Short mmCIF file of C-alpha atoms in Angstrom, two decimals:
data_model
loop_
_atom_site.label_atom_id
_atom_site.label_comp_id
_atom_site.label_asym_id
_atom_site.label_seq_id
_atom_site.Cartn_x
_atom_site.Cartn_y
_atom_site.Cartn_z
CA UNK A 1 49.09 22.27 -33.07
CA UNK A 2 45.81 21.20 -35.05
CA UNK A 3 45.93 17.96 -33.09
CA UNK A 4 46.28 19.61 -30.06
CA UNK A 5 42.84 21.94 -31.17
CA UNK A 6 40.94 18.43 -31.68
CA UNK A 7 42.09 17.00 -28.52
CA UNK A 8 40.68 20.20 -26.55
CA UNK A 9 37.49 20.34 -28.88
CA UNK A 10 36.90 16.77 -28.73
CA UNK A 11 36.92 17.39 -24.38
CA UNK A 12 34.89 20.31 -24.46
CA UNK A 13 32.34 18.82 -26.49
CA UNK A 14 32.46 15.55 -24.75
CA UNK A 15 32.21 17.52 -21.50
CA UNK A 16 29.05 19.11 -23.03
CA UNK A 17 27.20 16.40 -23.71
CA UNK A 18 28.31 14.98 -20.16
CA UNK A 19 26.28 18.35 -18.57
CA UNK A 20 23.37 18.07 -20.90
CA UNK A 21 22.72 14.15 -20.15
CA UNK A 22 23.59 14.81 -15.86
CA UNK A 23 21.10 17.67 -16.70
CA UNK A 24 18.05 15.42 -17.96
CA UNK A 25 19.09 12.79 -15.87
CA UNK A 26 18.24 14.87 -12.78
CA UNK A 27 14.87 16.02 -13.91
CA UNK A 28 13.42 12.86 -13.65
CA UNK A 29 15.16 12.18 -10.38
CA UNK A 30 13.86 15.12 -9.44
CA UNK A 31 10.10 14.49 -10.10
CA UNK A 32 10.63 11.25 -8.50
CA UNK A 33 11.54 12.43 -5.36
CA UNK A 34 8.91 15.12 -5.65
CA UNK A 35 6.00 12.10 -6.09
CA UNK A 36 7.58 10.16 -3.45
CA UNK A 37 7.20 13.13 -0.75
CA UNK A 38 3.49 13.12 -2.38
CA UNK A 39 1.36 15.89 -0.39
CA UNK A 40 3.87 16.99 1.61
CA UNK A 41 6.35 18.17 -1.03
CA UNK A 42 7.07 21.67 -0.37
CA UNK A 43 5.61 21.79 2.95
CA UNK A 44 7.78 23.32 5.70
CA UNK A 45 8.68 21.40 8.74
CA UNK A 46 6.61 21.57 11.46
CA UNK A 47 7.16 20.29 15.27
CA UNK A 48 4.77 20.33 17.95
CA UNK A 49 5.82 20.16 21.21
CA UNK A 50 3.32 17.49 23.11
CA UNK A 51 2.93 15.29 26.48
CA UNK A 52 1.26 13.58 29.10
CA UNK A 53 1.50 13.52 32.69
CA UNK A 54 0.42 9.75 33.07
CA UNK A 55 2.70 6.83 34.77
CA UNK A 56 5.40 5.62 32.71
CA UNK A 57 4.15 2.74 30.31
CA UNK A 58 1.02 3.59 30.49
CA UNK A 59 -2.01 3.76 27.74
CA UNK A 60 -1.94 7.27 27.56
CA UNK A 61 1.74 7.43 26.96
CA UNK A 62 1.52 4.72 24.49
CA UNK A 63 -1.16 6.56 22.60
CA UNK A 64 1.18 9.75 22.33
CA UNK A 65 4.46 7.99 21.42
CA UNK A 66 2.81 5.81 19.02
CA UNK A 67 0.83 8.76 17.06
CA UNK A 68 4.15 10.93 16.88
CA UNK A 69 5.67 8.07 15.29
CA UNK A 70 2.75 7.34 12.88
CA UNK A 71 2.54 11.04 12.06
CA UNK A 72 6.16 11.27 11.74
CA UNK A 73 6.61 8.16 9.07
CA UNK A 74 3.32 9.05 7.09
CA UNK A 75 5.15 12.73 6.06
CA UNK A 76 8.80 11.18 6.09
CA UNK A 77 9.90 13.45 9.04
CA UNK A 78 8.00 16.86 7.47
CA UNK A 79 5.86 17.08 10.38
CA UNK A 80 6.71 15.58 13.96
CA UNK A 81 5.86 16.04 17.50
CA UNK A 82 8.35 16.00 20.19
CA UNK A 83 6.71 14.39 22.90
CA UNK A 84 7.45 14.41 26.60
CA UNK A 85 5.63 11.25 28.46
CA UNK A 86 5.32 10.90 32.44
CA UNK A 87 4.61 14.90 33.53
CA UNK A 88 8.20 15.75 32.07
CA UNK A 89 6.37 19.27 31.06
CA UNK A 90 4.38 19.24 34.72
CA UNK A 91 0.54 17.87 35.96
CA UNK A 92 -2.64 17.96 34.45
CA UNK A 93 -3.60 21.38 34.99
CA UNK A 94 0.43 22.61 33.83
CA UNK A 95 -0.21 20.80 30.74
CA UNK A 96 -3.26 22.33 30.24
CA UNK A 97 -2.56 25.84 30.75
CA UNK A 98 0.48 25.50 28.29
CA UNK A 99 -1.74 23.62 25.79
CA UNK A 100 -4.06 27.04 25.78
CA UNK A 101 -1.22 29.70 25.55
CA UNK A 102 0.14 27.42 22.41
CA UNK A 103 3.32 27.17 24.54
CA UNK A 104 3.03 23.20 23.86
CA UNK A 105 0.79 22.14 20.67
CA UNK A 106 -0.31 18.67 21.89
CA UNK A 107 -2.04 16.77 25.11
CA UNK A 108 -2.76 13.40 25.71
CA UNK A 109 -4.78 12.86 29.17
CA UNK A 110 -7.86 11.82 30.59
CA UNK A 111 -11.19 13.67 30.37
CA UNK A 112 -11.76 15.29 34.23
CA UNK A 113 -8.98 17.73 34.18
CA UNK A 114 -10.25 19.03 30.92
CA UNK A 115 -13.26 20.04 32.63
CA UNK A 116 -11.87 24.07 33.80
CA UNK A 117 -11.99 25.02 30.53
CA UNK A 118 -14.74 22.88 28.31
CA UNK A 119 -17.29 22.20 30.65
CA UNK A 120 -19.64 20.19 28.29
CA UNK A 121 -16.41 17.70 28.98
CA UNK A 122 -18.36 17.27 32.87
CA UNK A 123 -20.46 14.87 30.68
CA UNK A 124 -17.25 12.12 31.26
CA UNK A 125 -18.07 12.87 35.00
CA UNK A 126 -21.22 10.56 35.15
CA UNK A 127 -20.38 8.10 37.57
CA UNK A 128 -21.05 4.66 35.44
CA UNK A 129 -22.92 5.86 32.84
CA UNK A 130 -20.48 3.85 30.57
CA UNK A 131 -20.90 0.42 32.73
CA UNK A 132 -23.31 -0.86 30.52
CA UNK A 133 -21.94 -0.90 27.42
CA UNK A 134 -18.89 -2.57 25.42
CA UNK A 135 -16.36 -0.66 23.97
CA UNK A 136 -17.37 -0.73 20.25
CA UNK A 137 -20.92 1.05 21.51
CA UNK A 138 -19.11 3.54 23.30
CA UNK A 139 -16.44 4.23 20.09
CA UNK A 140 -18.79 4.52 18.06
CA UNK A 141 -20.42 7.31 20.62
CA UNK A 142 -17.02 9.29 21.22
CA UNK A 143 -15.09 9.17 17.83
CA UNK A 144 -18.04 8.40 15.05
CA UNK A 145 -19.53 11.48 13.15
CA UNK A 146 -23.21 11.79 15.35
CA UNK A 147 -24.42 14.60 17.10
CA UNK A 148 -22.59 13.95 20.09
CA UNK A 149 -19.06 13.83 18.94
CA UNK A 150 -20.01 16.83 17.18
CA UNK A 151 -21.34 19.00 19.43
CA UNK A 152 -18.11 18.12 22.18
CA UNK A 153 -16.10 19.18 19.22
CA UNK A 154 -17.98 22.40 19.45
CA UNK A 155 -17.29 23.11 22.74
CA UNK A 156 -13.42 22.25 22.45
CA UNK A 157 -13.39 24.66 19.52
CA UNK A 158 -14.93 27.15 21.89
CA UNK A 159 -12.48 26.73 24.93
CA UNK A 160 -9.46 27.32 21.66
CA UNK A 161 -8.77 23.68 21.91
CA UNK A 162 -8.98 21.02 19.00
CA UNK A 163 -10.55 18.02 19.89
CA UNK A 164 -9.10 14.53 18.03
CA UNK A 165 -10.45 11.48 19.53
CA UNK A 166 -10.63 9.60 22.32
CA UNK A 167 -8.83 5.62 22.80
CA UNK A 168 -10.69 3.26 25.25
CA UNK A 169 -12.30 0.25 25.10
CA UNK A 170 -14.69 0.14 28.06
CA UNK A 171 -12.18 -0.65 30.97
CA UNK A 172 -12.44 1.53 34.25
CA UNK A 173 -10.81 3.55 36.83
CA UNK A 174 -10.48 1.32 39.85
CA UNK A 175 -9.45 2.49 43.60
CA UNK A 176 -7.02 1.38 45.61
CA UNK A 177 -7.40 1.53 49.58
CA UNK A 178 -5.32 0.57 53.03
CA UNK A 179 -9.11 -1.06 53.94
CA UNK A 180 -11.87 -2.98 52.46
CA UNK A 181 -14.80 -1.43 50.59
CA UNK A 182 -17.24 -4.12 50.07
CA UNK A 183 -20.76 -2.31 50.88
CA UNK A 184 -21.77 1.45 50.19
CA UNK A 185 -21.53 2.77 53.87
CA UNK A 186 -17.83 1.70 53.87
CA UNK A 187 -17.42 4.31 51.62
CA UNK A 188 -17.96 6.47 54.86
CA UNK A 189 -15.37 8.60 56.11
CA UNK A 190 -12.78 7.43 53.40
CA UNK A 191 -10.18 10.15 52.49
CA UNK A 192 -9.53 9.77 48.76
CA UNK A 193 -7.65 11.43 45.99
CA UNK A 194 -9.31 12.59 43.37
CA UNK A 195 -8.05 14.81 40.47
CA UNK A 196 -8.97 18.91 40.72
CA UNK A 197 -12.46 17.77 39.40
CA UNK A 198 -15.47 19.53 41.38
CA UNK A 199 -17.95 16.47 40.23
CA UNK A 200 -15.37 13.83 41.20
CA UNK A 201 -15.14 14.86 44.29
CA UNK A 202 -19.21 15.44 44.19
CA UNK A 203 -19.60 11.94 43.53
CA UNK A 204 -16.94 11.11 46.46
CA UNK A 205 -18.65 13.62 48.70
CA UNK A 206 -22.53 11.74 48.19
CA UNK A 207 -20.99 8.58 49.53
CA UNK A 208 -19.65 10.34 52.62
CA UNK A 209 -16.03 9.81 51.43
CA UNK A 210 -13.48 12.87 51.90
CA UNK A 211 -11.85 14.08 48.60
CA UNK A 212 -8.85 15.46 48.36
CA UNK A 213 -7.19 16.29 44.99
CA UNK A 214 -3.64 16.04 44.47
CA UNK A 215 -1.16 16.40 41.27
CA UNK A 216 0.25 12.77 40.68
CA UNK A 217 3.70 13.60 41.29
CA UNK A 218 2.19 14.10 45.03
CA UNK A 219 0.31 10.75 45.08
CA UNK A 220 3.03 8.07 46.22
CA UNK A 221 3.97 9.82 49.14
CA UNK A 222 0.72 10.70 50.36
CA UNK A 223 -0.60 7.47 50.39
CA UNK A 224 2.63 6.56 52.28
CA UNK A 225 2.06 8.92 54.67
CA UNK A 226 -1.44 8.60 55.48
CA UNK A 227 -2.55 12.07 53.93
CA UNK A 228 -4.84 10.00 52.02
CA UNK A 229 -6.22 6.57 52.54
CA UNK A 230 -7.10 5.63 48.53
CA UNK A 231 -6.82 6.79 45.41
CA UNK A 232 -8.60 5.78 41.70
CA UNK A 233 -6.38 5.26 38.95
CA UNK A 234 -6.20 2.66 35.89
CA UNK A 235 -4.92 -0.65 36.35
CA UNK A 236 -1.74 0.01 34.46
CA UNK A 237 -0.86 3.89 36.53
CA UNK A 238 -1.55 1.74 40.00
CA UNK A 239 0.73 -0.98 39.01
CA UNK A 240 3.44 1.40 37.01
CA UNK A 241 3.14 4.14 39.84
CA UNK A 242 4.01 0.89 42.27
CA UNK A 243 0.70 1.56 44.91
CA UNK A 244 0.50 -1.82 45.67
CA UNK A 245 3.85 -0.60 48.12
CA UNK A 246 1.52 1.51 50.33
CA UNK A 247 -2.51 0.18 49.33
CA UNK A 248 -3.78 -2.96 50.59
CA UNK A 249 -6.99 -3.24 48.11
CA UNK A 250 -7.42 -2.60 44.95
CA UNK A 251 -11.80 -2.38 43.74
CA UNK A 252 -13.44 -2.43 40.44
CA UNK A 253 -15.04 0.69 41.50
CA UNK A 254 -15.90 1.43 37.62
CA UNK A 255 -17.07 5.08 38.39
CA UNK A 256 -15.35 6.74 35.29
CA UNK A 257 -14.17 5.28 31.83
CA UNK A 258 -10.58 4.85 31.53
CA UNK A 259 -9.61 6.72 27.99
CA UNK A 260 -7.24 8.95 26.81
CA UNK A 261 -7.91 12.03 24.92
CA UNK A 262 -5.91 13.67 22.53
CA UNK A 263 -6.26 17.01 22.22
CA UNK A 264 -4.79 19.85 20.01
CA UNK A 265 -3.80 23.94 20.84
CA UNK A 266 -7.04 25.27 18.08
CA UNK A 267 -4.89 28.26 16.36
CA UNK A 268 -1.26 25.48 16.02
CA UNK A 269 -4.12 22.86 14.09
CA UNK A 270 -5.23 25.68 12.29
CA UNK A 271 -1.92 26.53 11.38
CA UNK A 272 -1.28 23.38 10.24
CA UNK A 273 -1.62 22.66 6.23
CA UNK A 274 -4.45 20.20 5.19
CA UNK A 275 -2.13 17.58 4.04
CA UNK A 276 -0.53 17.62 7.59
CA UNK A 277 -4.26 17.71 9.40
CA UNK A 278 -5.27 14.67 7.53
CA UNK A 279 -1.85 12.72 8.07
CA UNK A 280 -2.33 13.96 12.18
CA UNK A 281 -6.15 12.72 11.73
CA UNK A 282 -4.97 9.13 10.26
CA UNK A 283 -2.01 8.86 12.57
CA UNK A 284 -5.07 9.32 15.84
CA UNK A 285 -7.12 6.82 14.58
CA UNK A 286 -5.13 4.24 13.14
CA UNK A 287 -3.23 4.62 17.17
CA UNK A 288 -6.66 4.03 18.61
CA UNK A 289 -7.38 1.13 16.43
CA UNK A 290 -4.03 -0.42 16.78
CA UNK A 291 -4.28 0.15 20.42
CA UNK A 292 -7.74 -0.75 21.56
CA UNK A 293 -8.01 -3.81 21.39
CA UNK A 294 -4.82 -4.61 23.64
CA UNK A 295 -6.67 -2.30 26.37
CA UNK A 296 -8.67 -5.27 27.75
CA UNK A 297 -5.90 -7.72 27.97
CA UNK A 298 -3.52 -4.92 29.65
CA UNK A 299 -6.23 -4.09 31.65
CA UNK A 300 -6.58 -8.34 33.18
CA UNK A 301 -3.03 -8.63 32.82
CA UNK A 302 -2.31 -5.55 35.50
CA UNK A 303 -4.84 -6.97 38.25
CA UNK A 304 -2.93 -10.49 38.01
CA UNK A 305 0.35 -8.64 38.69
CA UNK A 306 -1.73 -5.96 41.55
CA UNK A 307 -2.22 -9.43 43.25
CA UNK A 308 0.76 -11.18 43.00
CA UNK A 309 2.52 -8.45 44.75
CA UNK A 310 -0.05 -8.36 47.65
CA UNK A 311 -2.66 -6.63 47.01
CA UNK A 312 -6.05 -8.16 47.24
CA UNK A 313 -8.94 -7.54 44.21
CA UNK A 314 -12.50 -6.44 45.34
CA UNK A 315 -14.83 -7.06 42.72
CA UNK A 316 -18.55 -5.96 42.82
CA UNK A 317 -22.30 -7.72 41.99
CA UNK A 318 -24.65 -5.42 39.83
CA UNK A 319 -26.40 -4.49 43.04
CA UNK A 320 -24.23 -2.96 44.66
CA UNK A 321 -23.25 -0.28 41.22
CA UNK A 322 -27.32 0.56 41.34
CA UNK A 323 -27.12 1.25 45.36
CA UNK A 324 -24.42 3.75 44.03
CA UNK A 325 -26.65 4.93 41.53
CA UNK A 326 -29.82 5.17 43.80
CA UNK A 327 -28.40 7.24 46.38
CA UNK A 328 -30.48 10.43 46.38
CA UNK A 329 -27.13 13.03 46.14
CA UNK A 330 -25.71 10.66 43.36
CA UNK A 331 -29.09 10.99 41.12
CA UNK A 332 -28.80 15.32 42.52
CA UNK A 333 -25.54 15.17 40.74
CA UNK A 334 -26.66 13.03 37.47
CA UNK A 335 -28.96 16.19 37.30
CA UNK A 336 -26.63 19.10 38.38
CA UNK A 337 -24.04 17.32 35.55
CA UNK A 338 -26.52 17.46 32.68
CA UNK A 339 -27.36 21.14 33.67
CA UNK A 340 -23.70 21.77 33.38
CA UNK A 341 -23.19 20.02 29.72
CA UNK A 342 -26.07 21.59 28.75
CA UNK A 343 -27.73 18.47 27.93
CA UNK A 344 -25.43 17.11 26.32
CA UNK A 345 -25.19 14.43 28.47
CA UNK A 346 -28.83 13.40 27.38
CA UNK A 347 -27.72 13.56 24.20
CA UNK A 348 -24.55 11.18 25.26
CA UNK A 349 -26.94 8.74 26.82
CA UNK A 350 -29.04 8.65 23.93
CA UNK A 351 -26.73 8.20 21.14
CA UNK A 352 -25.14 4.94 23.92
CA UNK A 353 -28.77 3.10 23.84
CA UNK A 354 -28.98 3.08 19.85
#
């Protein structure tokens, strides 16, 4: 019986010590996995719904998808965005309305629709004000920390939008047509699509052309059908969007920038903990950076391919972008657009020439 007693003692006791080491054993492990999850331990998950309603492949999808996976590596899954490319959550406008009711969290899109609601954004409307400059001046305009980039952050704010940055690198919007452009007056009596943008289709408008916005979804077709005769898009939505089927010419136009915005519902990045803003913040620019410079080559590499499928490039001397300039209703609307920023796109121009 006694050496049954020190069989059962001797277990119990080596079962103790068992607990007590499994015990400090997992404290460490603990605090290790704790450190590891650094400034997001403790954090609940968070996932914002987000999208884009450009062509498949294109920059602005590539910005989006890229930045959710960033975002979602830097906080080891605590914070991700489910994002919907190609106008899987509707147009421009759709996307927008959702953005403001917080029904989505997250937009990635170009400046002109943005225009209903923040209408300092009008100062992306100036037709070649960017034509001068490389894409380092204008960066350093859009996404540095000087009055300009500043004050447009203001005015998202104001609209209950957060504003995060802003990936180009000085390529353009060209146009695509079923005719050649090659002088000014051949802009006469051209019926174009333009987005819902009241100064886009101004600018259209002073050269005698006929606007006509459309959602993109509506686009292929219409060209196809002759509802509109041309359309201005980035080299990689014209090629992915496969215009060169119904458009004959494709023109370095270079009215408006090509970039993509990212832009935030105010109250969801308000909502958002400080460790997860900065790891959103870092996830936007290190996109942009990884991104840019691939813009230019993308950019030359979609014309070659426009052209090998037929369509023929129109390319255009410095003379002919100041007879655009000069004509009296374009410099009415350089005017009427500044009113409508107020100023701020003085303040734009400015900040470009330093």
């Amino acid at each position: 019986m006694d050496r049954i007693w020190k069989k059962l003692a001797a277990a119990c006791l080596g079962m103790v010590l068992f607990l007590g080491t499994a015990a400090c054993g997992s404290q460490p492990a603990a605090e290790n996995k704790e450190k590891e999850a650094g400034p997001y331990a403790g954090l609940p998950k968070v996932v914002l719904v987000g999208g884009d309603s450009s062509g498949k492949g294109s920059v602005g999808q590539r910005f989006g998808e890229l930045v959710a996976q960033k975002v979602g590596k830097k906080t080891g899954g605590q914070l991700t965005i489910d994002y919907h490319p190609n106008a899987e959550l509707g147009g421009d406008e759709d996307l927008l309305r959702q953005l403001r009711a917080n029904d989505i969290q997250l937009v990635v899109g170009q400046m002109a629709p943005v225009t209903a609601f923040v209408p300092e954004g009008a100062v992306f409307d100036l037709p070649m004000v960017f034509a001068p400059y490389d894409g380092k001046t204008i960066d350093r305009v859009l996404n540095g920390d000087g009055s300009f980039r500043q004050k447009l952050a203001a005015a998202y704010d104001r609209a209950g939008l957060h504003y995060m940055g802003t990936l180009q690198n000085g390529t353009y919007r060209l146009m695509t047509s079923n005719r050649p452009v090659k002088r000014v007056e051949d802009f006469q009596g051209l019926k174009i699509r333009t987005m819902s943008n009241r100064n886009h289709m101004a600018f259209w408008s002073a050269l005698g052309a006929n606007p006509t916005p459309l959602a993109w979804p509506e686009l292929y077709f219409s060209l196809q059908s002759g509802i509109v005769d041309a359309e201005e898009n980035a080299a990689d939505s014209i090629l992915s969007a496969n215009f060169n089927e119904v458009q004959k010419y494709v023109a370095e136009t270079n009215v408006i920038l090509y970039a993509n915005e990212m832009v935030l519902n105010k109250k969801a990045w308000e909502n958002l903990p400080k460790a997860y803003q900065k790891a959103l913040e870092d996830a936007v620019r290190e996109a942009r950076e990884e991104l840019a410079p691939t813009l230019i080559q993308v950019d030359r590499d979609c014309k070659e391919k426009l052209q090998k499928k037929g369509m023929t490039l129109v390319a255009y001397s410095p003379e002919f972008y100041q007879a655009v300039r000069n004509q009296p209703a374009v410099q009415e609307l350089y005017k009427k657009i500044d009113a409508q920023t107020g100023g701020l796109g003085t303040v734009m121009r400015e900040e470009l020439e330093k």
